[in-house]
Amino acid sequence: MATGSSGGGGLASNHDGQEAASNSAQCGAAAALSNVPPPGPTPSASPPVLGLHREPMYNWQATKSSLKERFAFLFNNELLSDVRFIVGKGRQAQRIPAHKFVLAAGSAVFDAMFNGGMATTSAEIELPDVEPAAFLALLRFLYSDEVHIGPETVMTTLYTAKKYAVPALESHCVEFLTKHLRADNAFMLLTQARLFDEPQLASLCLDTIDKSTADAINAEGFTDIDLDTLCAVLERDTLSIRENRLFGAVVRWAEAECYRQQLPLTSENKQKVLGKALPLIRFPLMTVEEFAAGPAQSGILFDREVVNLFLHFTVNPKPRVDYIDRPRCCLRGEECSINRFQQVESRWGYSGTSDRIRFNVNRRISIVGFGLYGSIHGPTDYQVNIQILESDKRITLGQNDTGFSCDGSANTFRVMFKEPVEILPNVSYTACATLKGPDSHYGTKGLKKVTQESTTGTKTTFFFFSSPGNNNGTSVEDGQIPEIIYYT
């Protein structure tokens, strides 16, 4: 008796390394997709022949008017069969008849198994790593082009279609999963998509997580993901959730991982299992109150890291911290920027007064940061407070106390808000930047109107006006705040 891995050479076992991970996820996948528990095994003394046709064999061809009908009749039928598969393990194993010609015509793996240089001569082939229902779904597709998949079988069918190189059936499985994708099963399906190398499904899962991050991380499947999947999510700039809530979810994952690795539930072990995921938490995006109430007391950070982060929140100049401070901009589409100056000059001084410029736009956008000029004296660090005010109501819509490093060039340097600031059309706003540092470059030959066209053809027009009152000198014609970074 031959086995599936030995009969087909290297091709038949391309996905054997996925078997353990795939099988462990099947019950969870079925539950997440349908909330119906998978049926239990049916005891059997020997592998049964599942659902074989028992129609009279004489002149059966006359009752089938098309080639498709004749091939469909032969599906799971002993008639004319020249090979049998023992599919599954132990009492769940089933004996399934097939026809080498049909299988070889539909799958390069079966073709190699039966006709290649190491072709099997055995009449029975064992496939212990394949589920009987999934194998029957594969055969039905090869014999008739019919697709029979459901919540309980889709993941095992996808595994089987991958194993035997039937991409059309793979596509049907992915399409089924996509239609059933929700926030509460997005992490489970993301794990499977990465396991089975399905980038399209993985991308859709990540989009769903971006849009409904809170619901996704609260789902049971979140704590079951592997470390690489966790890192892939934490690296994203588009998660729609406060960083302190994301940190709480990551702690839950660390606790579950400690249980999986049979480690005592200590702060040190949580830190250990998080490994490369911990630096991906963007602690600088939290408020000092959020940080004090959560991460500072968790024991997961070293004492010196806690101190440095508290200093980062409370003092100027701010010490450098080894954590990303780029905002998670829960926006879709393309990042855009406009520059309102046509020329750069030297020596703009600072005395603690804000540089300000008023503006409005013709369409709804979200501003995520400014580009500011840096020092004329070489590489330097600046402390800066940036704000956006609604001019008429004098309401602060967004601000950030932060810093930036410049290299002495006349380029602009990005300074970002912690969260996007929504800007409505035809409303007057004021952009403010209060810098602390040496003399910098500044812009001249300013434009009153700047139009930016995105790659999709969307045009956004900014109108600039000088800001009266307490101002460091910035105007439409010259000054600071040359660049506005936004999403449409």
CSV table of C-alpha atoms in Angstrom, one decimal:
chain,number,residue,atom,x,y,z
A,1,MET,CA,0.0,0.0,0.0
A,2,ALA,CA,1.4,3.4,-1.0
A,3,THR,CA,1.0,6.7,0.8
A,4,GLY,CA,0.1,10.1,-0.7
A,5,SER,CA,3.5,11.6,0.1
A,6,SER,CA,5.6,8.7,-1.3
A,7,GLY,CA,3.5,8.2,-4.4
A,8,GLY,CA,3.7,11.7,-5.8
A,9,GLY,CA,7.3,12.5,-5.3
A,10,GLY,CA,8.0,16.0,-4.0
A,11,LEU,CA,4.8,17.5,-5.4
A,12,ALA,CA,2.3,15.7,-3.3
A,13,SER,CA,3.9,16.8,0.0
A,14,ASN,CA,4.5,20.5,-0.7
A,15,HIS,CA,2.1,21.5,2.1
A,16,ASP,CA,2.8,18.7,4.6
A,17,GLY,CA,4.5,21.2,6.8
A,18,GLN,CA,1.1,23.0,7.1
A,19,GLU,CA,-0.8,20.0,8.3
A,20,ALA,CA,-0.3,20.4,12.1
A,21,ALA,CA,-1.1,24.1,12.1
A,22,SER,CA,-4.0,23.6,9.7
A,23,ASN,CA,-5.6,20.7,11.6
A,24,SER,CA,-5.4,22.6,15.0
A,25,ALA,CA,-7.3,25.5,13.5
A,26,GLN,CA,-10.2,23.6,11.9
A,27,CYS,CA,-12.6,23.5,14.8
A,28,GLY,CA,-12.0,27.1,15.6
A,29,ALA,CA,-12.5,28.0,11.9
A,30,ALA,CA,-15.8,26.2,11.7
A,31,ALA,CA,-17.0,27.7,14.9
A,32,ALA,CA,-16.0,31.2,13.9
A,33,LEU,CA,-17.7,30.9,10.5
A,34,SER,CA,-20.9,29.2,11.4
A,35,ASN,CA,-21.1,28.9,15.3
A,36,VAL,CA,-22.0,25.2,14.7
A,37,PRO,CA,-19.6,22.7,16.3
A,38,PRO,CA,-18.1,20.1,13.9
A,39,PRO,CA,-19.6,16.6,14.1
A,40,GLY,CA,-17.8,14.0,16.2
A,41,PRO,CA,-16.1,11.0,14.7
A,42,THR,CA,-18.2,7.9,13.7
A,43,PRO,CA,-16.6,4.7,14.9
A,44,SER,CA,-15.9,2.2,12.2
A,45,ALA,CA,-14.0,-1.1,12.3
A,46,SER,CA,-12.4,-0.5,8.9
A,47,PRO,CA,-12.4,2.3,6.4
A,48,PRO,CA,-15.8,2.5,4.8
A,49,VAL,CA,-16.5,3.3,1.2
A,50,LEU,CA,-18.4,6.6,1.5
A,51,GLY,CA,-21.6,7.0,-0.5
A,52,LEU,CA,-20.8,4.9,-3.5
A,53,HIS,CA,-23.2,4.8,-6.5
A,54,ARG,CA,-25.1,1.5,-6.7
A,55,GLU,CA,-26.9,2.2,-10.0
A,56,PRO,CA,-27.1,-0.7,-12.6
A,57,MET,CA,-23.9,-0.7,-14.7
A,58,TYR,CA,-25.4,-1.9,-18.0
A,59,ASN,CA,-25.9,0.8,-20.6
A,60,TRP,CA,-25.6,3.6,-18.0
A,61,GLN,CA,-24.0,5.8,-20.6
A,62,ALA,CA,-27.3,6.1,-22.5
A,63,THR,CA,-28.9,7.9,-19.6
A,64,LYS,CA,-26.1,10.6,-19.5
A,65,SER,CA,-26.5,13.1,-22.4
A,66,SER,CA,-23.3,15.0,-21.8
A,67,LEU,CA,-19.6,14.4,-21.0
A,68,LYS,CA,-20.1,16.3,-17.8
A,69,GLU,CA,-22.9,14.1,-16.7
A,70,ARG,CA,-21.0,10.9,-17.5
A,71,PHE,CA,-17.9,12.1,-15.5
A,72,ALA,CA,-20.1,13.3,-12.7
A,73,PHE,CA,-21.7,9.8,-12.6
A,74,LEU,CA,-18.2,8.3,-12.1
A,75,PHE,CA,-17.5,10.5,-9.1
A,76,ASN,CA,-17.1,8.3,-5.9
A,77,ASN,CA,-18.1,5.3,-8.0
A,78,GLU,CA,-16.4,1.9,-8.1
A,79,LEU,CA,-17.4,1.6,-11.8
A,80,LEU,CA,-14.3,1.7,-13.9
A,81,SER,CA,-12.2,2.9,-11.0
A,82,ASP,CA,-8.5,2.0,-11.0
A,83,VAL,CA,-7.3,3.4,-7.7
A,84,ARG,CA,-8.6,3.7,-4.1
A,85,PHE,CA,-7.6,6.2,-1.5
A,86,ILE,CA,-7.6,5.5,2.3
A,87,VAL,CA,-8.3,9.0,3.5
A,88,GLY,CA,-8.0,10.2,7.1
A,89,LYS,CA,-6.7,8.5,10.2
A,90,GLY,CA,-7.9,5.7,12.4
A,91,ARG,CA,-11.6,5.2,12.8
A,92,GLN,CA,-12.3,8.3,10.7
A,93,ALA,CA,-10.5,6.9,7.7
A,94,GLN,CA,-12.6,6.2,4.6
A,95,ARG,CA,-11.9,4.3,1.4
A,96,ILE,CA,-12.7,6.4,-1.7
A,97,PRO,CA,-12.5,5.0,-5.3
A,98,ALA,CA,-11.3,7.2,-8.1
A,99,HIS,CA,-10.1,7.2,-11.7
A,100,LYS,CA,-6.4,8.0,-12.4
A,101,PHE,CA,-7.1,9.6,-15.8
A,102,VAL,CA,-9.6,12.1,-14.3
A,103,LEU,CA,-7.4,13.0,-11.4
A,104,ALA,CA,-4.3,13.4,-13.6
A,105,ALA,CA,-6.2,15.6,-16.0
A,106,GLY,CA,-7.2,18.0,-13.2
A,107,SER,CA,-4.1,18.1,-11.0
A,108,ALA,CA,-0.3,18.2,-11.7
A,109,VAL,CA,0.3,16.4,-8.4
A,110,PHE,CA,-1.9,13.5,-9.2
A,111,ASP,CA,-0.4,13.4,-12.7
A,112,ALA,CA,3.1,13.0,-11.1
A,113,MET,CA,1.7,10.5,-8.6
A,114,PHE,CA,0.4,8.2,-11.4
A,115,ASN,CA,2.5,9.0,-14.4
A,116,GLY,CA,5.8,10.6,-13.2
A,117,GLY,CA,9.2,9.1,-12.8
A,118,MET,CA,8.4,7.8,-9.3
A,119,ALA,CA,4.8,6.8,-10.1
A,120,THR,CA,3.1,4.5,-7.7
A,121,THR,CA,1.9,1.1,-8.8
A,122,SER,CA,-0.3,0.5,-5.7
A,123,ALA,CA,-4.0,0.2,-6.1
A,124,GLU,CA,-4.6,1.8,-2.6
A,125,ILE,CA,-3.0,5.0,-1.5
A,126,GLU,CA,-3.0,6.3,2.1
A,127,LEU,CA,-3.7,10.0,2.7
A,128,PRO,CA,-3.6,10.3,6.5
A,129,ASP,CA,-3.2,14.1,6.5
A,130,VAL,CA,-6.4,14.8,4.5
A,131,GLU,CA,-10.0,14.9,5.8
A,132,PRO,CA,-12.4,12.6,3.9
A,133,ALA,CA,-15.0,15.4,3.4
A,134,ALA,CA,-12.4,17.7,2.0
A,135,PHE,CA,-11.0,15.0,-0.3
A,136,LEU,CA,-14.5,14.3,-1.6
A,137,ALA,CA,-15.0,18.0,-2.2
A,138,LEU,CA,-11.8,18.0,-4.3
A,139,LEU,CA,-12.8,15.0,-6.3
A,140,ARG,CA,-16.3,16.3,-6.9
A,141,PHE,CA,-14.7,19.5,-8.3
A,142,LEU,CA,-12.3,17.5,-10.6
A,143,TYR,CA,-15.1,15.3,-11.9
A,144,SER,CA,-17.9,17.8,-12.3
A,145,ASP,CA,-16.7,21.4,-11.6
A,146,GLU,CA,-19.2,21.5,-8.7
A,147,VAL,CA,-18.2,23.3,-5.5
A,148,HIS,CA,-19.4,21.8,-2.3
A,149,ILE,CA,-17.9,23.7,0.7
A,150,GLY,CA,-19.3,24.9,4.0
A,151,PRO,CA,-18.1,26.5,7.2
A,152,GLU,CA,-17.1,23.1,8.6
A,153,THR,CA,-15.1,22.0,5.5
A,154,VAL,CA,-13.7,25.2,3.9
A,155,MET,CA,-10.3,25.3,5.6
A,156,THR,CA,-9.6,21.6,5.1
A,157,THR,CA,-10.8,21.9,1.5
A,158,LEU,CA,-8.4,24.8,1.0
A,159,TYR,CA,-5.6,22.8,2.5
A,160,THR,CA,-6.4,19.9,0.2
A,161,ALA,CA,-6.7,22.1,-2.9
A,162,LYS,CA,-3.3,23.6,-2.1
A,163,LYS,CA,-1.8,20.2,-1.5
A,164,TYR,CA,-2.9,18.8,-4.9
A,165,ALA,CA,-2.4,22.1,-6.8
A,166,VAL,CA,-6.0,22.8,-7.9
A,167,PRO,CA,-6.0,26.6,-7.9
A,168,ALA,CA,-9.6,27.0,-9.2
A,169,LEU,CA,-10.9,25.3,-6.1
A,170,GLU,CA,-8.5,27.3,-3.9
A,171,SER,CA,-10.1,30.4,-5.4
A,172,HIS,CA,-13.6,29.2,-4.5
A,173,CYS,CA,-12.5,28.5,-0.9
A,174,VAL,CA,-11.0,32.0,-0.6
A,175,GLU,CA,-14.1,33.6,-2.1
A,176,PHE,CA,-16.2,31.7,0.5
A,177,LEU,CA,-14.0,32.9,3.3
A,178,THR,CA,-14.1,36.5,2.0
A,179,LYS,CA,-17.9,36.5,2.0
A,180,HIS,CA,-18.0,35.3,5.6
A,181,LEU,CA,-15.3,37.7,6.8
A,182,ARG,CA,-16.3,39.7,9.9
A,183,ALA,CA,-14.5,41.6,12.6
A,184,ASP,CA,-15.0,38.7,15.1
A,185,ASN,CA,-13.3,36.1,12.8
A,186,ALA,CA,-10.8,38.4,11.0
A,187,PHE,CA,-7.8,37.3,13.2
A,188,MET,CA,-8.6,33.6,12.8
A,189,LEU,CA,-8.9,34.0,9.0
A,190,LEU,CA,-5.8,36.1,8.9
A,191,THR,CA,-3.8,33.4,10.6
A,192,GLN,CA,-5.1,30.9,8.0
A,193,ALA,CA,-4.4,33.2,5.1
A,194,ARG,CA,-0.8,33.6,6.2
A,195,LEU,CA,-0.5,29.9,6.8
A,196,PHE,CA,-1.8,29.0,3.3
A,197,ASP,CA,0.0,31.9,1.6
A,198,GLU,CA,-3.2,33.7,0.4
A,199,PRO,CA,-2.2,37.4,0.2
A,200,GLN,CA,-5.5,38.6,-1.2
A,201,LEU,CA,-7.4,37.1,1.8
A,202,ALA,CA,-4.8,38.4,4.2
A,203,SER,CA,-5.2,41.9,2.8
A,204,LEU,CA,-8.9,41.8,3.2
A,205,CYS,CA,-8.6,40.5,6.8
A,206,LEU,CA,-6.2,43.4,7.6
A,207,ASP,CA,-8.6,45.9,6.1
A,208,THR,CA,-11.4,44.5,8.3
A,209,ILE,CA,-9.1,44.8,11.4
A,210,ASP,CA,-8.2,48.4,10.5
A,211,LYS,CA,-11.9,49.4,10.2
A,212,SER,CA,-13.1,47.6,13.3
A,213,THR,CA,-10.0,47.2,15.4
A,214,ALA,CA,-11.8,47.2,18.8
A,215,ASP,CA,-14.2,44.5,17.8
A,216,ALA,CA,-11.5,42.4,16.2
A,217,ILE,CA,-9.1,42.4,19.2
A,218,ASN,CA,-12.0,41.6,21.6
A,219,ALA,CA,-12.9,38.5,19.6
A,220,GLU,CA,-11.7,35.1,21.0
A,221,GLY,CA,-9.5,34.4,18.0
A,222,PHE,CA,-7.2,37.4,18.7
A,223,THR,CA,-5.3,35.6,21.5
A,224,ASP,CA,-4.8,32.5,19.4
A,225,ILE,CA,-2.7,34.2,16.7
A,226,ASP,CA,1.0,33.6,16.4
A,227,LEU,CA,3.7,36.2,17.2
A,228,ASP,CA,4.5,37.0,13.5
A,229,THR,CA,0.8,37.7,12.9
A,230,LEU,CA,0.7,39.9,16.0
A,231,CYS,CA,3.7,41.9,14.8
A,232,ALA,CA,2.2,42.3,11.3
A,233,VAL,CA,-0.8,43.9,12.9
A,234,LEU,CA,1.0,46.1,15.3
A,235,GLU,CA,3.2,47.5,12.5
A,236,ARG,CA,0.2,49.0,10.8
A,237,ASP,CA,-0.4,52.7,10.8
A,238,THR,CA,-4.1,52.3,10.0
A,239,LEU,CA,-5.5,50.7,13.2
A,240,SER,CA,-8.6,52.6,14.5
A,241,ILE,CA,-8.0,52.3,18.2
A,242,ARG,CA,-6.4,54.2,21.1
A,243,GLU,CA,-2.9,52.9,21.9
A,244,ASN,CA,-3.8,52.1,25.6
A,245,ARG,CA,-6.6,49.8,24.5
A,246,LEU,CA,-4.3,48.1,22.0
A,247,PHE,CA,-1.7,47.6,24.8
A,248,GLY,CA,-4.4,46.0,26.9
A,249,ALA,CA,-5.2,43.5,24.1
A,250,VAL,CA,-1.5,42.7,23.7
A,251,VAL,CA,-1.2,41.9,27.4
A,252,ARG,CA,-4.1,39.5,27.0
A,253,TRP,CA,-2.3,37.8,24.1
A,254,ALA,CA,0.9,37.6,26.2
A,255,GLU,CA,-1.0,35.9,29.0
A,256,ALA,CA,-2.5,33.3,26.5
A,257,GLU,CA,0.9,32.7,25.0
A,258,CYS,CA,2.4,32.0,28.5
A,259,TYR,CA,-0.3,29.4,29.0
A,260,ARG,CA,0.5,27.9,25.6
A,261,GLN,CA,4.2,27.7,26.5
A,262,GLN,CA,3.4,26.5,30.0
A,263,LEU,CA,5.2,29.5,31.6
A,264,PRO,CA,4.3,31.0,35.0
A,265,LEU,CA,2.2,34.1,34.5
A,266,THR,CA,4.8,36.7,35.5
A,267,SER,CA,5.6,40.1,34.1
A,268,GLU,CA,9.0,38.8,33.0
A,269,ASN,CA,7.5,35.9,31.1
A,270,LYS,CA,5.0,38.2,29.4
A,271,GLN,CA,7.8,40.5,28.3
A,272,LYS,CA,9.7,37.4,27.1
A,273,VAL,CA,6.9,36.0,25.0
A,274,LEU,CA,6.1,39.4,23.5
A,275,GLY,CA,9.7,39.7,22.3
A,276,LYS,CA,9.8,41.7,19.0
A,277,ALA,CA,6.2,42.8,19.4
A,278,LEU,CA,6.8,45.0,22.4
A,279,PRO,CA,8.7,47.8,20.6
A,280,LEU,CA,5.8,48.0,18.1
A,281,ILE,CA,3.5,49.4,20.8
A,282,ARG,CA,3.5,53.2,20.3
A,283,PHE,CA,3.6,54.4,23.9
A,284,PRO,CA,4.3,58.0,23.0
A,285,LEU,CA,0.8,58.2,21.4
A,286,MET,CA,-0.8,57.7,24.8
A,287,THR,CA,-1.7,60.5,27.2
A,288,VAL,CA,0.4,60.6,30.4
A,289,GLU,CA,-2.8,59.5,32.3
A,290,GLU,CA,-3.3,56.5,30.0
A,291,PHE,CA,0.4,55.5,30.3
A,292,ALA,CA,0.3,55.9,34.1
A,293,ALA,CA,-2.8,53.8,34.5
A,294,GLY,CA,-1.7,50.9,32.3
A,295,PRO,CA,1.8,50.3,30.9
A,296,ALA,CA,3.6,52.0,33.8
A,297,GLN,CA,2.1,49.6,36.3
A,298,SER,CA,2.2,46.4,34.1
A,299,GLY,CA,5.7,45.4,34.9
A,300,ILE,CA,6.3,44.6,31.3
A,301,LEU,CA,8.5,47.6,30.8
A,302,PHE,CA,11.9,48.1,32.4
A,303,ASP,CA,12.0,50.8,35.1
A,304,ARG,CA,14.3,53.0,33.0
A,305,GLU,CA,11.9,52.8,30.1
A,306,VAL,CA,9.0,53.9,32.4
A,307,VAL,CA,11.0,56.8,33.6
A,308,ASN,CA,12.1,57.9,30.1
A,309,LEU,CA,8.5,57.7,28.9
A,310,PHE,CA,7.2,59.8,31.8
A,311,LEU,CA,9.9,62.3,31.0
A,312,HIS,CA,8.9,62.2,27.4
A,313,PHE,CA,5.3,63.1,28.4
A,314,THR,CA,6.2,65.8,30.9
A,315,VAL,CA,9.4,67.7,30.2
A,316,ASN,CA,11.2,69.7,27.6
A,317,PRO,CA,13.5,69.0,26.0
A,318,LYS,CA,12.1,65.5,25.6
A,319,PRO,CA,14.5,62.5,26.0
A,320,ARG,CA,14.7,60.1,23.1
A,321,VAL,CA,12.6,56.9,23.6
A,322,ASP,CA,12.9,53.7,21.7
A,323,TYR,CA,9.3,53.6,20.6
A,324,ILE,CA,7.5,54.7,17.5
A,325,ASP,CA,5.7,58.0,17.8
A,326,ARG,CA,4.1,58.0,14.3
A,327,PRO,CA,0.3,58.3,14.7
A,328,ARG,CA,-1.9,55.4,13.7
A,329,CYS,CA,-3.8,57.3,11.0
A,330,CYS,CA,-7.0,55.3,10.6
A,331,LEU,CA,-7.5,56.7,7.2
A,332,ARG,CA,-7.8,55.1,3.7
A,333,GLY,CA,-6.2,56.2,0.5
A,334,GLU,CA,-3.2,58.2,-0.3
A,335,GLU,CA,-1.1,60.5,1.9
A,336,CYS,CA,-0.8,63.9,0.2
A,337,SER,CA,1.1,67.2,1.1
A,338,ILE,CA,1.2,70.7,-0.2
A,339,ASN,CA,4.0,73.3,0.1
A,340,ARG,CA,2.9,76.9,0.0
A,341,PHE,CA,6.4,78.5,-0.6
A,342,GLN,CA,8.3,78.7,-3.9
A,343,GLN,CA,11.7,79.6,-2.4
A,344,VAL,CA,13.7,79.0,0.8
A,345,GLU,CA,15.9,81.6,2.6
A,346,SER,CA,18.0,81.6,5.8
A,347,ARG,CA,17.6,82.9,9.4
A,348,TRP,CA,14.2,82.7,11.0
A,349,GLY,CA,14.4,83.3,14.8
A,350,TYR,CA,12.3,82.0,17.7
A,351,SER,CA,11.4,83.7,21.0
A,352,GLY,CA,8.6,81.5,22.3
A,353,THR,CA,5.8,83.0,20.2
A,354,SER,CA,3.8,80.8,17.8
A,355,ASP,CA,4.1,81.0,14.0
A,356,ARG,CA,0.6,81.0,12.6
A,357,ILE,CA,-1.1,80.8,9.2
A,358,ARG,CA,-4.9,80.7,8.5
A,359,PHE,CA,-6.3,78.5,5.8
A,360,ASN,CA,-9.4,76.8,4.4
A,361,VAL,CA,-9.9,74.1,1.9
A,362,ASN,CA,-12.5,73.2,-0.7
A,363,ARG,CA,-13.2,69.7,0.4
A,364,ARG,CA,-13.2,67.5,3.5
A,365,ILE,CA,-9.7,66.3,4.5
A,366,SER,CA,-7.9,65.0,7.5
A,367,ILE,CA,-4.6,66.7,8.5
A,368,VAL,CA,-2.0,64.4,10.0
A,369,GLY,CA,1.0,66.7,10.4
A,370,PHE,CA,3.1,69.6,9.2
A,371,GLY,CA,6.4,69.9,7.5
A,372,LEU,CA,8.6,72.4,9.2
A,373,TYR,CA,11.9,74.0,8.4
A,374,GLY,CA,15.0,73.2,10.5
A,375,SER,CA,18.3,74.8,11.5
A,376,ILE,CA,20.7,76.7,9.4
A,377,HIS,CA,23.6,75.6,11.7
A,378,GLY,CA,23.7,71.9,10.8
A,379,PRO,CA,22.1,68.9,12.5
A,380,THR,CA,20.0,70.1,15.5
A,381,ASP,CA,17.1,68.9,17.6
A,382,TYR,CA,14.0,71.1,18.1
A,383,GLN,CA,11.2,71.1,20.6
A,384,VAL,CA,7.9,72.0,19.1
A,385,ASN,CA,4.2,72.3,19.9
A,386,ILE,CA,1.9,72.1,16.9
A,387,GLN,CA,-1.8,72.9,16.9
A,388,ILE,CA,-4.8,73.3,14.6
A,389,LEU,CA,-7.5,75.8,15.8
A,390,GLU,CA,-10.9,76.5,14.4
A,391,SER,CA,-10.3,80.2,13.9
A,392,ASP,CA,-13.7,81.7,14.5
A,393,LYS,CA,-14.5,79.6,17.6
A,394,ARG,CA,-10.9,79.5,18.9
A,395,ILE,CA,-11.3,75.8,19.6
A,396,THR,CA,-8.2,73.6,19.6
A,397,LEU,CA,-9.0,70.6,17.4
A,398,GLY,CA,-5.6,68.9,17.7
A,399,GLN,CA,-2.2,69.4,19.2
A,400,ASN,CA,1.0,67.6,20.0
A,401,ASP,CA,4.0,68.5,22.2
A,402,THR,CA,6.9,66.8,20.5
A,403,GLY,CA,10.3,67.3,18.8
A,404,PHE,CA,12.1,66.7,15.6
A,405,SER,CA,15.6,66.3,14.4
A,406,CYS,CA,16.9,68.2,11.3
A,407,ASP,CA,20.1,67.7,9.2
A,408,GLY,CA,20.9,71.3,8.5
A,409,SER,CA,19.4,71.2,5.0
A,410,ALA,CA,16.7,73.4,3.6
A,411,ASN,CA,14.3,70.4,3.5
A,412,THR,CA,11.1,70.2,5.5
A,413,PHE,CA,10.9,67.8,8.5
A,414,ARG,CA,7.7,66.0,9.4
A,415,VAL,CA,6.0,66.7,12.7
A,416,MET,CA,2.9,64.7,13.2
A,417,PHE,CA,-0.3,64.9,15.3
A,418,LYS,CA,-1.2,62.0,17.6
A,419,GLU,CA,-4.5,61.6,15.8
A,420,PRO,CA,-5.8,62.9,12.4
A,421,VAL,CA,-7.6,66.3,12.6
A,422,GLU,CA,-10.8,66.5,10.5
A,423,ILE,CA,-11.0,69.7,8.3
A,424,LEU,CA,-14.3,70.6,6.8
A,425,PRO,CA,-14.7,72.6,3.5
A,426,ASN,CA,-15.0,76.4,3.6
A,427,VAL,CA,-14.3,76.7,7.4
A,428,SER,CA,-11.5,78.9,8.6
A,429,TYR,CA,-8.7,77.1,10.5
A,430,THR,CA,-5.3,78.3,12.0
A,431,ALA,CA,-2.2,76.2,11.8
A,432,CYS,CA,0.2,76.9,14.7
A,433,ALA,CA,3.8,75.9,15.5
A,434,THR,CA,5.8,77.0,18.5
A,435,LEU,CA,9.5,76.0,18.1
A,436,LYS,CA,12.3,76.1,20.6
A,437,GLY,CA,15.7,76.0,19.0
A,438,PRO,CA,18.2,77.9,16.9
A,439,ASP,CA,17.5,80.0,13.9
A,440,SER,CA,16.1,78.1,11.0
A,441,HIS,CA,15.4,78.3,7.3
A,442,TYR,CA,12.1,79.9,6.2
A,443,GLY,CA,10.0,80.1,3.1
A,444,THR,CA,9.4,83.1,0.8
A,445,LYS,CA,7.3,83.9,-2.3
A,446,GLY,CA,4.3,82.3,-0.6
A,447,LEU,CA,1.2,81.4,-2.6
A,448,LYS,CA,-2.4,82.4,-1.5
A,449,LYS,CA,-3.8,79.4,-3.3
A,450,VAL,CA,-2.3,75.9,-3.7
A,451,THR,CA,-4.1,73.0,-5.6
A,452,GLN,CA,-2.9,69.4,-5.2
A,453,GLU,CA,-4.1,66.6,-7.5
A,454,SER,CA,-3.8,63.1,-6.1
A,455,THR,CA,-3.0,60.0,-8.2
A,456,THR,CA,-6.7,59.2,-8.4
A,457,GLY,CA,-7.5,62.7,-9.8
A,458,THR,CA,-8.9,64.2,-6.7
A,459,LYS,CA,-8.2,67.9,-6.5
A,460,THR,CA,-7.7,69.6,-3.1
A,461,THR,CA,-7.3,73.4,-3.0
A,462,PHE,CA,-5.9,75.3,0.0
A,463,PHE,CA,-6.5,79.1,0.5
A,464,PHE,CA,-4.1,80.9,2.9
A,465,PHE,CA,-4.5,84.1,4.9
A,466,SER,CA,-2.3,85.9,7.3
A,467,SER,CA,-3.2,85.3,11.0
A,468,PRO,CA,-3.6,88.5,13.0
A,469,GLY,CA,-2.6,88.9,16.7
A,470,ASN,CA,0.2,87.3,18.5
A,471,ASN,CA,2.4,85.8,15.7
A,472,ASN,CA,6.1,85.2,15.3
A,473,GLY,CA,6.0,86.8,11.9
A,474,THR,CA,4.7,84.0,9.6
A,475,SER,CA,2.4,85.3,6.8
A,476,VAL,CA,1.2,84.3,3.4
A,477,GLU,CA,4.3,85.8,1.9
A,478,ASP,CA,7.0,84.2,4.1
A,479,GLY,CA,7.7,82.4,7.3
A,480,GLN,CA,7.3,78.9,8.8
A,481,ILE,CA,4.8,76.0,8.4
A,482,PRO,CA,5.5,75.5,4.7
A,483,GLU,CA,3.9,72.1,4.4
A,484,ILE,CA,0.6,70.5,5.4
A,485,ILE,CA,0.4,66.7,5.3
A,486,TYR,CA,-3.1,65.3,4.9
A,487,TYR,CA,-5.4,62.6,3.6
A,488,THR,CA,-8.5,63.2,1.4
